[in-house]
Structures are given as structure tokens and as C-alpha cells.
Short mmCIF file of C-alpha atoms (C1' of nucleotides) in Angstrom, two decimals:
data_model
loop_
_atom_site.label_atom_id
_atom_site.label_comp_id
_atom_site.label_asym_id
_atom_site.label_seq_id
_atom_site.Cartn_x
_atom_site.Cartn_y
_atom_site.Cartn_z
CA UNK W 1 0.00 0.00 0.00
CA UNK W 2 1.50 3.25 -1.11
CA UNK W 3 -0.15 6.17 0.64
CA UNK W 4 2.28 8.67 -0.75
CA UNK W 5 3.33 9.22 -4.30
CA UNK W 6 5.66 11.61 -6.03
CA UNK W 7 4.24 11.82 -9.52
CA UNK W 8 0.90 13.06 -8.29
CA UNK W 9 2.25 16.45 -7.41
CA UNK W 10 5.26 16.84 -9.61
CA UNK W 11 2.42 17.16 -12.06
CA UNK W 12 4.61 16.79 -15.04
CA UNK W 13 5.68 20.30 -15.94
CA UNK W 14 6.95 21.17 -12.49
CA UNK W 15 10.29 19.53 -12.90
CA UNK W 16 12.66 21.99 -11.28
CA UNK W 17 11.66 21.28 -7.68
CA UNK W 18 14.15 19.56 -5.45
CA UNK W 19 13.38 15.98 -4.65
CA UNK W 20 13.24 16.54 -0.92
CA UNK W 21 10.65 19.27 -1.52
CA UNK W 22 8.52 16.91 -3.53
CA UNK W 23 8.82 14.29 -0.83
CA UNK W 24 7.85 16.90 1.74
CA UNK W 25 4.81 17.95 -0.24
CA UNK W 26 3.75 14.38 -0.75
CA UNK W 27 4.07 13.54 2.92
CA UNK W 28 2.37 16.78 3.95
CA UNK W 29 -0.59 16.10 1.77
CA UNK W 30 -0.85 12.57 3.05
CA UNK W 31 -0.74 13.79 6.64
CA UNK W 32 -3.26 16.59 6.21
CA UNK W 33 -5.60 14.23 4.46
CA UNK W 34 -5.18 11.83 7.34
CA UNK W 35 -3.87 9.07 5.15
CA UNK W 36 -1.32 8.18 7.80
CA UNK W 37 -2.97 7.24 11.09
CA UNK W 38 -1.59 8.37 14.47
CA UNK W 39 1.07 6.17 16.00
CA UNK W 40 1.67 4.58 12.62
CA UNK W 41 5.39 3.98 12.39
CA UNK W 42 7.08 5.00 9.18
CA UNK W 43 10.63 4.34 8.16
CA UNK W 44 12.97 6.34 6.03
CA UNK W 45 14.04 3.46 3.87
CA UNK W 46 10.53 2.20 3.33
CA UNK W 47 9.30 5.62 2.34
CA UNK W 48 12.25 6.08 0.07
CA UNK W 49 11.59 2.78 -1.59
CA UNK W 50 7.91 3.58 -2.08
CA UNK W 51 8.76 6.93 -3.58
CA UNK W 52 11.54 5.57 -5.70
CA UNK W 53 14.23 7.81 -4.28
CA UNK W 54 17.19 7.39 -2.00
CA UNK W 55 16.69 7.70 1.75
CA UNK W 56 18.51 11.01 1.75
CA UNK W 57 15.83 13.41 0.49
CA UNK W 58 13.29 11.56 2.61
CA UNK W 59 15.43 12.23 5.62
CA UNK W 60 15.39 15.95 4.95
CA UNK W 61 11.67 16.05 4.33
CA UNK W 62 11.05 14.12 7.52
CA UNK W 63 13.31 16.47 9.43
CA UNK W 64 11.11 19.35 8.38
CA UNK W 65 7.99 17.50 9.40
CA UNK W 66 9.49 16.67 12.77
CA UNK W 67 10.25 20.35 13.23
CA UNK W 68 6.60 21.05 12.52
CA UNK W 69 5.50 18.39 14.99
CA UNK W 70 3.78 16.51 12.21
CA UNK W 71 6.03 13.56 12.91
CA UNK W 72 7.95 12.57 15.99
CA UNK W 73 10.88 10.46 16.99
CA UNK W 74 10.17 8.23 19.94
CA UNK W 75 12.20 9.05 23.03
CA UNK W 76 13.71 5.62 22.65
CA UNK W 77 15.16 7.36 19.65
CA UNK W 78 14.58 4.60 17.23
CA UNK W 79 11.18 4.88 15.72
CA UNK W 80 9.63 7.46 13.52
CA UNK W 81 5.87 7.86 13.72
CA UNK W 82 2.88 10.11 13.61
CA UNK W 83 2.41 11.62 17.07
CA UNK W 84 -0.64 10.84 19.11
CA UNK W 85 -2.95 13.60 20.26
CA UNK W 86 -3.37 14.08 23.96
CA UNK W 87 -6.28 16.12 25.20
CA UNK W 88 -3.93 18.83 26.39
CA UNK W 89 -2.28 19.01 23.00
CA UNK W 90 -5.58 19.11 21.17
CA UNK W 91 -6.74 21.97 23.37
CA UNK W 92 -3.70 23.97 22.33
CA UNK W 93 -4.22 23.13 18.68
CA UNK W 94 -7.82 24.26 18.99
CA UNK W 95 -6.90 27.55 20.61
CA UNK W 96 -4.20 28.19 18.05
CA UNK W 97 -6.47 27.39 15.13
CA UNK W 98 -9.21 29.56 16.56
CA UNK W 99 -6.80 32.43 16.59
CA UNK W 100 -4.84 32.17 13.33
CA UNK W 101 -7.45 30.96 10.93
CA UNK W 102 -10.12 33.53 11.73
CA UNK W 103 -7.37 36.10 11.50
CA UNK W 104 -6.41 34.80 8.07
CA UNK W 105 -10.03 34.92 6.97
CA UNK W 106 -10.30 38.46 8.29
CA UNK W 107 -7.24 39.55 6.35
CA UNK W 108 -8.43 37.79 3.22
CA UNK W 109 -11.76 39.55 3.07
CA UNK W 110 -10.69 42.70 1.20
CA UNK W 111 -9.02 40.60 -1.51
CA UNK W 112 -12.10 38.59 -2.34
CA UNK W 113 -13.21 38.83 -5.95
CA UNK W 114 -16.19 37.44 -7.80
CA UNK W 115 -13.95 34.74 -9.16
CA UNK W 116 -12.95 33.69 -5.67
CA UNK W 117 -16.55 33.50 -4.56
CA UNK W 118 -17.30 31.25 -7.46
CA UNK W 119 -14.48 28.90 -6.59
CA UNK W 120 -15.52 28.84 -2.94
CA UNK W 121 -19.03 27.90 -3.99
CA UNK W 122 -17.56 25.03 -5.97
CA UNK W 123 -15.49 23.89 -3.02
CA UNK W 124 -18.46 24.11 -0.70
CA UNK W 125 -20.51 22.16 -3.21
CA UNK W 126 -17.83 19.48 -3.18
CA UNK W 127 -17.95 19.43 0.60
CA UNK W 128 -21.72 18.92 0.64
CA UNK W 129 -21.50 16.30 -2.05
CA UNK W 130 -18.86 14.39 -0.16
CA UNK W 131 -20.92 14.53 3.01
CA UNK W 132 -23.94 13.22 1.16
CA UNK W 133 -21.95 10.32 -0.22
CA UNK W 134 -20.25 9.69 3.09
CA UNK W 135 -16.88 9.98 1.42
CA UNK W 136 -14.52 11.02 4.18
CA UNK W 137 -11.52 11.43 1.90
CA UNK W 138 -13.38 13.66 -0.50
CA UNK W 139 -14.79 15.66 2.40
CA UNK W 140 -11.39 16.33 3.89
CA UNK W 141 -9.94 17.28 0.54
CA UNK W 142 -12.78 19.65 -0.30
CA UNK W 143 -12.79 21.17 3.17
CA UNK W 144 -9.07 21.81 2.92
CA UNK W 145 -9.52 23.41 -0.47
CA UNK W 146 -12.26 25.65 0.85
CA UNK W 147 -10.27 26.88 3.83
CA UNK W 148 -6.97 27.39 2.11
CA UNK W 149 -8.53 29.09 -0.86
CA UNK W 150 -9.43 31.79 1.62
CA UNK W 151 -6.19 31.74 3.58
CA UNK W 152 -4.17 32.13 0.42
CA UNK W 153 -5.79 35.50 -0.18
CA UNK W 154 -4.68 36.90 3.13
CA UNK W 155 -1.18 37.53 1.79
CA UNK W 156 0.22 36.68 5.19
CA UNK W 157 2.90 34.05 4.80
CA UNK W 158 3.63 33.60 8.46
CA UNK W 159 0.02 33.02 9.44
CA UNK W 160 -0.55 30.85 6.40
CA UNK W 161 2.30 28.57 7.33
CA UNK W 162 1.13 28.45 10.92
CA UNK W 163 -2.27 27.30 9.74
CA UNK W 164 -0.70 24.71 7.51
CA UNK W 165 1.44 23.41 10.36
CA UNK W 166 -1.63 23.14 12.57
CA UNK W 167 -3.51 21.20 9.91
CA UNK W 168 -0.53 18.88 9.59
CA UNK W 169 -0.88 18.04 13.24
CA UNK W 170 -4.64 17.72 13.27
CA UNK W 171 -5.06 15.86 10.00
CA UNK W 172 -4.23 12.33 11.03
CA UNK W 173 -6.54 12.47 13.99
CA UNK W 174 -9.37 14.18 12.17
CA UNK W 175 -9.49 11.30 9.79
CA UNK W 176 -9.71 8.82 12.62
CA UNK W 177 -12.52 10.71 14.32
CA UNK W 178 -14.56 11.25 11.21
CA UNK W 179 -13.96 7.72 10.06
CA UNK W 180 -15.21 6.44 13.39
CA UNK W 181 -18.37 8.50 13.66
CA UNK W 182 -19.15 8.74 9.99
CA UNK W 183 -19.74 11.88 8.04
CA UNK W 184 -23.33 12.09 9.20
CA UNK W 185 -22.61 13.82 12.47
CA UNK W 186 -20.27 16.31 10.91
CA UNK W 187 -21.01 19.83 12.02
CA UNK W 188 -23.24 21.84 9.80
CA UNK W 189 -20.79 23.95 7.92
CA UNK W 190 -20.70 27.64 8.48
CA UNK W 191 -19.42 27.89 4.96
CA UNK W 192 -22.61 29.47 3.66
CA UNK W 193 -22.50 32.25 6.24
CA UNK W 194 -18.83 32.71 5.53
CA UNK W 195 -19.31 33.03 1.80
CA UNK W 196 -22.10 35.53 2.34
CA UNK W 197 -19.94 37.61 4.68
CA UNK W 198 -17.08 37.44 2.20
CA UNK W 199 -19.34 38.71 -0.54
CA UNK W 200 -20.49 41.61 1.60
CA UNK W 201 -16.92 42.38 2.60
CA UNK W 202 -17.85 42.17 6.26
CA UNK W 203 -14.46 41.14 7.63
CA UNK W 204 -15.63 40.85 11.21
CA UNK W 205 -18.47 38.56 10.23
CA UNK W 206 -16.02 36.48 8.22
CA UNK W 207 -13.77 36.20 11.21
CA UNK W 208 -16.49 35.08 13.54
CA UNK W 209 -18.03 32.56 11.19
CA UNK W 210 -14.60 31.07 10.59
CA UNK W 211 -14.11 30.87 14.34
CA UNK W 212 -17.47 29.15 14.68
CA UNK W 213 -16.64 26.70 11.92
CA UNK W 214 -13.38 25.72 13.53
CA UNK W 215 -14.86 25.63 16.99
CA UNK W 216 -17.46 23.07 16.05
CA UNK W 217 -15.06 20.84 14.21
CA UNK W 218 -12.52 20.87 16.97
CA UNK W 219 -15.11 20.44 19.69
CA UNK W 220 -16.15 17.27 17.94
CA UNK W 221 -12.59 15.98 18.03
CA UNK W 222 -12.23 16.98 21.65
CA UNK W 223 -15.25 14.91 22.64
CA UNK W 224 -13.99 12.02 20.58
CA UNK W 225 -10.60 12.08 22.22
CA UNK W 226 -12.08 12.30 25.68
CA UNK W 227 -14.20 9.26 24.97
CA UNK W 228 -11.19 7.42 23.69
CA UNK W 229 -8.98 7.83 26.72
CA UNK W 230 -10.09 4.77 28.64
CA UNK W 231 -10.76 2.01 26.03
CA UNK W 232 -8.17 -0.52 25.15
CA UNK W 233 -4.80 0.43 26.56
CA UNK W 234 -3.19 -1.84 24.01
CA UNK W 235 -4.23 -1.92 20.39
CA UNK W 236 -2.60 -3.32 17.34
CA UNK W 237 -3.26 -1.26 14.27
CA UNK W 238 -2.44 -2.61 10.90
CA UNK W 239 -3.22 -1.51 7.37
CA UNK W 240 -5.70 1.28 7.07
CA UNK D 1 35.26 34.13 13.99
CA UNK D 2 33.21 31.31 15.39
CA UNK D 3 29.75 32.50 16.37
CA UNK D 4 28.52 29.04 17.13
CA UNK D 5 30.05 26.39 19.26
CA UNK D 6 29.09 22.91 20.30
CA UNK D 7 30.86 22.47 23.59
CA UNK D 8 29.06 25.41 25.13
CA UNK D 9 25.81 23.57 25.34
CA UNK D 10 26.81 19.97 25.36
CA UNK D 11 28.02 21.15 28.74
CA UNK D 12 29.95 18.02 29.32
CA UNK D 13 27.49 15.70 30.99
CA UNK D 14 24.88 15.90 28.26
CA UNK D 15 26.39 13.30 26.05
CA UNK D 16 23.41 11.36 24.79
CA UNK D 17 22.09 14.02 22.44
CA UNK D 18 22.37 13.48 18.72
CA UNK D 19 24.90 15.65 16.99
CA UNK D 20 22.34 17.28 14.72
CA UNK D 21 20.36 18.25 17.80
CA UNK D 22 23.40 19.87 19.33
CA UNK D 23 24.07 21.71 16.10
CA UNK D 24 20.45 22.83 16.02
CA UNK D 25 20.61 24.09 19.58
CA UNK D 26 23.84 25.92 18.91
CA UNK D 27 22.49 27.60 15.80
CA UNK D 28 19.18 28.40 17.50
CA UNK D 29 20.91 30.08 20.36
CA UNK D 30 23.11 32.04 18.00
CA UNK D 31 20.09 33.18 16.04
CA UNK D 32 17.95 34.14 19.01
CA UNK D 33 20.85 36.04 20.46
CA UNK D 34 21.21 37.79 17.15
CA UNK D 35 24.77 36.65 16.66
CA UNK D 36 24.07 36.04 13.00
CA UNK D 37 22.98 39.20 11.20
CA UNK D 38 20.17 39.20 8.62
CA UNK D 39 21.20 38.41 5.07
CA UNK D 40 24.41 36.91 6.35
CA UNK D 41 25.14 33.92 4.17
CA UNK D 42 26.13 30.74 5.93
CA UNK D 43 27.35 27.56 4.37
CA UNK D 44 26.96 23.98 5.43
CA UNK D 45 30.57 23.07 5.06
CA UNK D 46 31.84 26.16 6.83
CA UNK D 47 29.51 25.62 9.73
CA UNK D 48 30.46 21.99 9.87
CA UNK D 49 34.12 22.87 9.91
CA UNK D 50 33.62 25.44 12.67
CA UNK D 51 31.69 22.96 14.74
CA UNK D 52 34.08 20.15 14.07
CA UNK D 53 31.50 17.83 12.58
CA UNK D 54 30.65 16.53 9.17
CA UNK D 55 28.30 18.54 6.94
CA UNK D 56 25.59 15.95 7.43
CA UNK D 57 24.23 16.81 10.88
CA UNK D 58 24.53 20.47 9.99
CA UNK D 59 22.36 19.83 6.99
CA UNK D 60 19.64 18.34 9.16
CA UNK D 61 19.79 21.11 11.71
CA UNK D 62 19.61 23.69 8.97
CA UNK D 63 16.63 21.93 7.43
CA UNK D 64 14.79 22.31 10.71
CA UNK D 65 15.67 25.98 10.90
CA UNK D 66 14.50 26.52 7.34
CA UNK D 67 11.21 24.90 8.25
CA UNK D 68 10.95 27.37 11.13
CA UNK D 69 11.74 30.28 8.83
CA UNK D 70 14.82 31.05 10.85
CA UNK D 71 16.93 30.47 7.78
CA UNK D 72 16.08 30.61 4.10
CA UNK D 73 17.38 29.31 0.82
CA UNK D 74 17.60 31.95 -1.86
CA UNK D 75 15.29 31.36 -4.80
CA UNK D 76 18.39 31.02 -6.89
CA UNK D 77 18.61 27.93 -4.80
CA UNK D 78 22.25 28.22 -4.04
CA UNK D 79 22.73 30.30 -0.98
CA UNK D 80 21.78 29.77 2.61
CA UNK D 81 21.21 32.84 4.70
CA UNK D 82 19.34 34.54 7.48
CA UNK D 83 16.12 36.00 6.04
CA UNK D 84 15.55 39.70 5.99
CA UNK D 85 12.56 41.23 7.74
CA UNK D 86 10.07 43.10 5.66
CA UNK D 87 7.62 45.38 7.37
CA UNK D 88 4.77 43.08 6.47
CA UNK D 89 6.55 40.12 7.95
CA UNK D 90 7.43 41.99 11.11
CA UNK D 91 3.80 42.99 11.55
CA UNK D 92 2.79 39.37 11.48
CA UNK D 93 5.52 38.40 13.89
CA UNK D 94 4.35 41.15 16.21
CA UNK D 95 0.73 40.04 16.09
CA UNK D 96 1.71 36.42 16.62
CA UNK D 97 3.96 37.23 19.56
CA UNK D 98 1.32 39.42 21.10
CA UNK D 99 -1.05 36.52 21.04
CA UNK D 100 1.04 33.49 22.07
CA UNK D 101 3.34 34.95 24.63
CA UNK D 102 0.71 36.67 26.75
CA UNK D 103 -1.24 33.44 26.54
CA UNK D 104 1.80 31.51 27.77
CA UNK D 105 2.23 33.96 30.62
CA UNK D 106 -1.43 33.61 31.47
CA UNK D 107 -1.18 29.84 31.58
CA UNK D 108 2.02 29.98 33.60
CA UNK D 109 0.58 32.07 36.40
CA UNK D 110 -0.96 29.30 38.52
CA UNK D 111 2.32 27.38 38.50
CA UNK D 112 4.41 30.20 39.89
CA UNK D 113 6.21 29.41 43.13
CA UNK D 114 8.34 31.48 45.44
CA UNK D 115 11.39 29.90 43.87
CA UNK D 116 10.32 31.02 40.44
CA UNK D 117 9.75 34.57 41.61
CA UNK D 118 13.25 34.62 43.01
CA UNK D 119 14.76 33.48 39.75
CA UNK D 120 12.72 35.98 37.78
CA UNK D 121 14.02 38.74 40.06
CA UNK D 122 17.54 37.57 39.29
CA UNK D 123 16.86 37.59 35.57
CA UNK D 124 15.30 41.03 35.75
CA UNK D 125 18.28 42.23 37.74
CA UNK D 126 20.54 40.93 35.00
CA UNK D 127 18.45 42.76 32.44
CA UNK D 128 18.74 46.06 34.30
CA UNK D 129 22.43 45.53 34.83
CA UNK D 130 23.00 44.84 31.16
CA UNK D 131 21.05 47.93 30.22
CA UNK D 132 23.12 50.03 32.60
CA UNK D 133 26.32 48.73 31.11
CA UNK D 134 25.03 49.04 27.57
CA UNK D 135 25.79 45.39 26.97
CA UNK D 136 23.44 44.34 24.20
CA UNK D 137 24.46 40.69 24.28
CA UNK D 138 23.93 40.40 28.00
CA UNK D 139 20.61 42.20 27.70
CA UNK D 140 19.28 39.86 25.06
CA UNK D 141 20.43 36.82 26.99
CA UNK D 142 18.88 38.00 30.23
CA UNK D 143 15.67 39.07 28.55
CA UNK D 144 15.37 35.69 26.92
CA UNK D 145 15.95 33.97 30.24
CA UNK D 146 13.28 36.09 31.87
CA UNK D 147 10.64 35.39 29.28
CA UNK D 148 11.27 31.71 28.82
CA UNK D 149 11.50 31.09 32.54
CA UNK D 150 7.85 32.06 32.55
CA UNK D 151 6.86 30.29 29.36
CA UNK D 152 8.36 27.06 30.59
CA UNK D 153 5.88 27.00 33.44
CA UNK D 154 2.86 27.14 31.17
CA UNK D 155 3.18 23.43 30.42
CA UNK D 156 1.99 24.12 26.88
CA UNK D 157 4.44 22.58 24.46
CA UNK D 158 2.78 23.81 21.32
CA UNK D 159 2.62 27.42 22.40
CA UNK D 160 6.10 27.24 23.84
CA UNK D 161 7.55 26.07 20.56
CA UNK D 162 5.59 28.68 18.69
CA UNK D 163 7.14 31.34 20.89
CA UNK D 164 10.57 29.89 20.36
CA UNK D 165 10.08 29.86 16.61
CA UNK D 166 9.00 33.48 16.68
CA UNK D 167 12.05 34.47 18.68
CA UNK D 168 14.22 32.64 16.19
CA UNK D 169 12.87 34.86 13.46
CA UNK D 170 13.03 38.09 15.41
CA UNK D 171 16.39 37.55 17.06
CA UNK D 172 18.75 38.53 14.28
CA UNK D 173 16.92 41.73 13.60
CA UNK D 174 16.46 42.67 17.22
CA UNK D 175 20.19 42.63 17.62
CA UNK D 176 20.64 44.93 14.66
CA UNK D 177 18.05 47.41 15.92
CA UNK D 178 19.32 47.50 19.47
CA UNK D 179 22.89 47.64 18.34
CA UNK D 180 22.05 50.61 16.15
CA UNK D 181 20.12 52.69 18.66
CA UNK D 182 21.98 51.56 21.74
CA UNK D 183 20.47 50.14 24.86
CA UNK D 184 19.55 53.54 26.17
CA UNK D 185 16.31 53.86 24.33
CA UNK D 186 15.17 50.39 25.20
CA UNK D 187 11.61 50.34 26.44
CA UNK D 188 11.16 50.48 30.16
CA UNK D 189 10.54 46.90 31.04
CA UNK D 190 7.18 45.86 32.28
CA UNK D 191 8.97 43.12 34.10
CA UNK D 192 8.35 44.66 37.49
CA UNK D 193 4.60 44.81 36.95
CA UNK D 194 4.69 41.31 35.58
CA UNK D 195 6.52 39.89 38.57
CA UNK D 196 4.09 41.60 40.89
CA UNK D 197 1.10 40.20 39.02
CA UNK D 198 2.68 36.76 39.04
CA UNK D 199 3.14 36.96 42.79
CA UNK D 200 -0.48 37.92 43.28
CA UNK D 201 -1.61 35.18 40.93
CA UNK D 202 -3.52 37.69 38.84
CA UNK D 203 -3.37 35.88 35.52
CA UNK D 204 -5.17 38.56 33.57
CA UNK D 205 -2.78 41.22 34.80
CA UNK D 206 0.12 38.97 33.86
CA UNK D 207 -1.29 38.57 30.39
CA UNK D 208 -1.74 42.27 29.81
CA UNK D 209 1.65 43.28 31.17
CA UNK D 210 3.28 40.66 28.96
CA UNK D 211 1.35 42.04 26.01
CA UNK D 212 2.50 45.54 26.87
CA UNK D 213 6.10 44.41 27.21
CA UNK D 214 6.09 42.76 23.80
CA UNK D 215 4.17 45.59 22.22
CA UNK D 216 6.76 48.17 23.15
CA UNK D 217 9.71 46.11 22.06
CA UNK D 218 8.18 45.23 18.72
CA UNK D 219 6.94 48.75 18.12
CA UNK D 220 10.52 49.86 18.45
CA UNK D 221 11.62 47.39 15.82
CA UNK D 222 8.77 48.40 13.57
CA UNK D 223 9.84 52.02 13.62
CA UNK D 224 13.42 51.03 13.03
CA UNK D 225 12.53 48.95 10.01
CA UNK D 226 10.35 51.66 8.56
CA UNK D 227 13.24 54.10 8.84
CA UNK D 228 15.56 51.63 7.22
CA UNK D 229 13.56 51.04 4.05
CA UNK D 230 14.98 53.84 1.96
CA UNK D 231 18.72 54.13 2.85
CA UNK D 232 21.38 52.46 0.80
CA UNK D 233 19.88 49.99 -1.64
CA UNK D 234 23.23 48.25 -1.82
CA UNK D 235 25.38 47.53 1.15
CA UNK D 236 28.40 45.33 1.63
CA UNK D 237 28.48 43.67 4.98
CA UNK D 238 31.61 41.98 6.14
CA UNK D 239 32.73 40.57 9.44
CA UNK D 240 30.61 41.46 12.36
"C1'" DT U 1 39.20 53.54 -14.40
"C1'" DC U 2 35.29 50.77 -15.27
"C1'" DG U 3 32.80 46.92 -17.32
"C1'" DC U 4 32.68 42.27 -18.65
"C1'" DG U 5 33.88 37.51 -19.87
"C1'" DG U 6 35.62 33.26 -18.32
"C1'" DC U 7 37.64 30.15 -15.04
"C1'" DA U 8 38.19 28.19 -10.49
"C1'" DA U 9 36.31 27.49 -6.06
"C1'" DT U 10 32.38 26.79 -3.30
"C1'" DT U 11 27.79 25.70 -2.76
"C1'" DG U 12 23.56 22.62 -1.94
"C1'" DT U 13 21.83 18.07 -3.34
"C1'" DG U 14 21.63 13.28 -3.76
"C1'" DA U 15 23.53 8.54 -3.34
"C1'" DT U 16 26.07 5.09 -0.95
"C1'" DC U 17 28.53 2.97 2.86
"C1'" DA U 18 29.37 1.95 7.84
"C1'" DC U 19 27.78 1.48 12.46
"C1'" DA U 20 25.51 1.08 16.89
"C1'" DA U 21 21.18 0.55 18.97
"C1'" DA U 22 16.54 -0.79 19.16
"C1'" DA U 23 12.75 -3.64 17.46
"C1'" DT U 24 11.24 -7.87 15.74
"C1'" DG U 25 10.92 -12.78 15.35
"C1'" DC U 26 11.99 -17.21 16.93
"C1'" DG U 27 12.89 -20.99 19.81
"C1'" DC U 28 13.74 -22.72 24.29
"C1'" DG U 29 12.16 -23.58 28.94
"C1'" DG U 30 8.54 -23.46 32.15
"C1'" DC F 1 -0.15 -22.85 26.42
"C1'" DC F 2 2.48 -18.76 27.77
"C1'" DG F 3 6.63 -16.00 28.99
"C1'" DC F 4 11.44 -14.99 28.39
"C1'" DG F 5 16.08 -14.54 26.28
"C1'" DC F 6 18.83 -14.48 22.28
"C1'" DA F 7 19.98 -13.66 17.46
"C1'" DT F 8 18.67 -11.50 13.27
"C1'" DT F 9 16.82 -7.68 11.01
"C1'" DT F 10 15.69 -3.05 10.59
"C1'" DT F 11 16.14 1.42 12.13
"C1'" DG F 12 18.13 6.30 12.40
"C1'" DT F 13 22.63 8.60 12.30
"C1'" DG F 14 26.85 10.15 10.57
"C1'" DA F 15 30.59 10.29 7.11
"C1'" DT F 16 32.24 10.38 2.49
"C1'" DC F 17 31.93 10.74 -2.47
"C1'" DA F 18 30.08 12.64 -6.86
"C1'" DC F 19 27.89 16.19 -9.45
"C1'" DA F 20 25.74 20.19 -11.51
"C1'" DA F 21 24.92 24.94 -10.76
"C1'" DT F 22 26.03 29.20 -8.92
"C1'" DT F 23 29.11 32.42 -6.94
"C1'" DG F 24 32.98 35.11 -6.72
"C1'" DC F 25 37.25 36.52 -8.39
"C1'" DC F 26 40.71 37.67 -11.57
"C1'" DG F 27 42.37 39.67 -15.56
"C1'" DC F 28 41.59 41.33 -20.09
"C1'" DG F 29 39.91 44.99 -22.97
"C1'" DA F 30 37.90 49.46 -23.96
#
DNA sequence: TCGCGGCAATTGTGATCACAAAATGCGCGG
DNA sequence: CCGCGCATTTTGTGATCACAATTGCCGCGA
């Protein structure tokens, strides 16, 4: 099973990018989409083999991801894996997301054009469609597209990268939660309100609806993680 | 001129750490302390030679720092250097610092003990002393100690690392600004108020005094960078 | 004196090899 | 049948080599 691939994003024309950047992008996407479950151990050589490159560029990409807390090295020092989410950690991620992402949406508001609105409507449509079909993967992809289409407009690199780093950390767990409870119980999206506020150029309204959107999603994960504390202390996870 | 060293932090007893971690710590410290000026090009092999290690662990440490935006790779793709600070970027750093660090201080408040207060008084004393002597290096070191002594208590890894990352990006420029205008004009520290609020356990007061402290310092840098926009478009920097 | 062309040195990148430590699998003993 | 210890395998880490591209420098020419 190859959860990450290189060709998919090198696209074909984009040939100048460094290999380790491509590996990083591939791994990032896989993590944000939750294609790599928490605690899943990954190895440099295995990844390298799957991607058809030498372990070296994988090492560099992984080093970046470790710096972003998207991956971790066990204290034992010999095992690379996706970190687990403690309740404390999730609380911090929630607070951080509730600060940066509304801020990004706020900053993006003045740059919204008719064309952007149209694309957001498409993304939102894809979100609804995915929910209807119960397709978790499609939902996560469309939701990511929707959010980052907005964030990109903010022209605020630092905040943008912070948001991306936060998604990297939340992604793997989000997939687990949604996969467990199905897409049915997913929070009603505030996307409609957000689009309306964006159209009207009401930056404050955009900010608050984004905050609400994130709040609901994260609250869901928080409940899920609380419920998951006790269960089986030992669990063998294989495949996915 | 060796601005980074390994022995200084390996201390002697800390022997289990990986080399690339030591290199990372050394470079981090150098950056936060502003010992590496903006736009200063650094090279893997040179650093490795100075540190007495092979280029490999340096490469990994540098990759982490690039991920944290503490270093950058020129678009030309062949030159590693400390990024410059645009006004836009500094604004974002200011906003981010004004959010995380007061939050960290807020969270730290309940964990404050008499022992902590004593150490903070020592740090603040060192800050005042450095200011009196006009010793920029000592000031930055003491100021860092003061702030992170508090942040450490918050028991919030994510926020703590965010703060550290922000300091990594601000450090080099802070040194330039302070070095240019001297330590005389440095903002009156809000450290006294902060210590008092910490003693009284008034978390909200701690948060606001931390916000004020950061606000003044960053405002100073903002003015400095605005004034620096026009000057010489070309400047040769050598030594340091 | 200044501009520019070309060469040498240095740079980051990627691959490969070597090594110690931890994880895994297996078989023995209970 | 289950637990434990040992040997093999796999892991991350560090060093070294090779390479193409860029940088920086030197000298030539106007």
C-alpha cells in the first residue's frame, strides 16, 4: 500500500523542484488528508523505496515535518511515527487554530473577488457532495480546499504557514474521528454564512463565522478524544 | 570568527544528544541572540568545519531551521542565509507574539512558586544591569531567560515552541536594531509589573503586562525597520 | 578607471557505505 | 499454552563521495 506518491504532485511540468521538496509535499498532503494514522510507524528506507528515491531526500523532508511536529521520533530514539494527540495538546491546537485561521479569513476579506466567490461555492458544493456520499476522503480534501482558498488570499505568509502546520498536526486524527463516527454527524458547515460575509466584505463577520466553523469541528474531536482515553490500553493497528 | 560552538551547550554531561540536535541548539541560540545578522550567508561546510563535525548533521539542523523560517534558501537555490525582515513580515511576527506569549504567561501564572519569583528577580536584575552597562548581548540573553522562565511554566508545548520559533525569526533583527540605537532607548521593562502580578496570581494582569512588554519592544523594531527602508539599496556587509 | 567575460572554487543536493542501537521474530524452557 | 532470552533484522545517524549549478574573483579589454 503506497499512501504517498511523487508523480501526483510533480504534475509533469513542475520539474525543477528539489526531490526533498517533492517528498515533503507528498508527505504533507498525506498527513493533512489523514492518510497516515496516528502512532503509525514509518521508516525512512521504506518511504524512500515507495517513492523511488534514496533515503537522503526523505530524511530531509522528515526532518522538516518533525520540526513542525507533524512527525515525531520516539524518546527511545529509534522509531519514527505520527504523534498521538493528547487532550492537552488538542486543546492547544484548537486555541491556536481559533486564533490564526479567523485572522487569516479576516485579512483575506478585502481581496475577495467574484472569481474567488465562485471557486468557494464550488469547493463548498464538493464538501456537501462528499458529506452526502459519506466519502470522508473527498470531504477532507474539499474542506481543505475551501479553507486554504481563503487563507491564500490573506497575503500573510507567516500566518498561512502556521495554519498549515496546525492542519498537519490535526489531519491524522481528524481522519480517525470522522472515520469512526461517519460523516453524518459532521457539524453543519458555516461555509454558507462565511461566503455571504465574504461577498459583503464584512471582515468581522467572516472572522467570527470562521471561528465558529473551527470551533465546532474541533469540539467534535475533543469529545472524541475524551471518549477514547479509557478504552483498550493496548491496540494493534495494521493496514488502514 | 566562530559565532557558534558545540561544547558550550553539550556542557559536558549531556552526552546522549544526537549531533544534529546539538548543532540545532547551537544555531538556534546564536540566532535568538542575534549573533548572526540578517542576510548573512552561511554555508553547510563552513559551519560543519567550525563545529568540528561533518556537513551531514549540519544539513539536518539547517533543514529544521529553514522549516521554522529562521533560515532561508535563496530562490536562486544556491545560498543559505538569514532572512531579511520586511515590514509586512514583522507585523505578522508582532501580532503572533502578542497573542502566544501573553497566553503563555497567562497559563504559567498558577504554577508560579516562590522559587520562580526569586529566579525571575535575578533575571530582571541581570536585564537592568546589562542595560546600565550598555551590553546588548547580555541584555538579550537575560531578557530571553526572563521570558522563557515564565513560558516554561505554562506546560503548553505547542505554544512554547511557537514562541521559540517566533524568537528565532526576530532575534537577528532585534540585535541589529538595538545595536544601532543603543540600549539607552530600550523600552522600560514591564517586568516589574509582571513579577508583581505573578506573585499575586492575577493571571489577567500577567497577560496584559506581557502584552505591553512585547508591544513596546516590537513597536521599536517596527519604527526602526520603517526608517531603514529607503537608505542604501546596496550595502556590503563583512565581518561582524 | 570601469565593465565584462571566463575560469576556479564553493555551494547545496543526492547517493552510498558503515555502524551502533533498538525492534522484531523465533525458539527454548517453564 | 504462555513468557522470556537471544539472534537476526531493521532502524536512524553520521561520514564520504560525486555532481551540476552558482558564486565570486581575476584579468583582459575598452
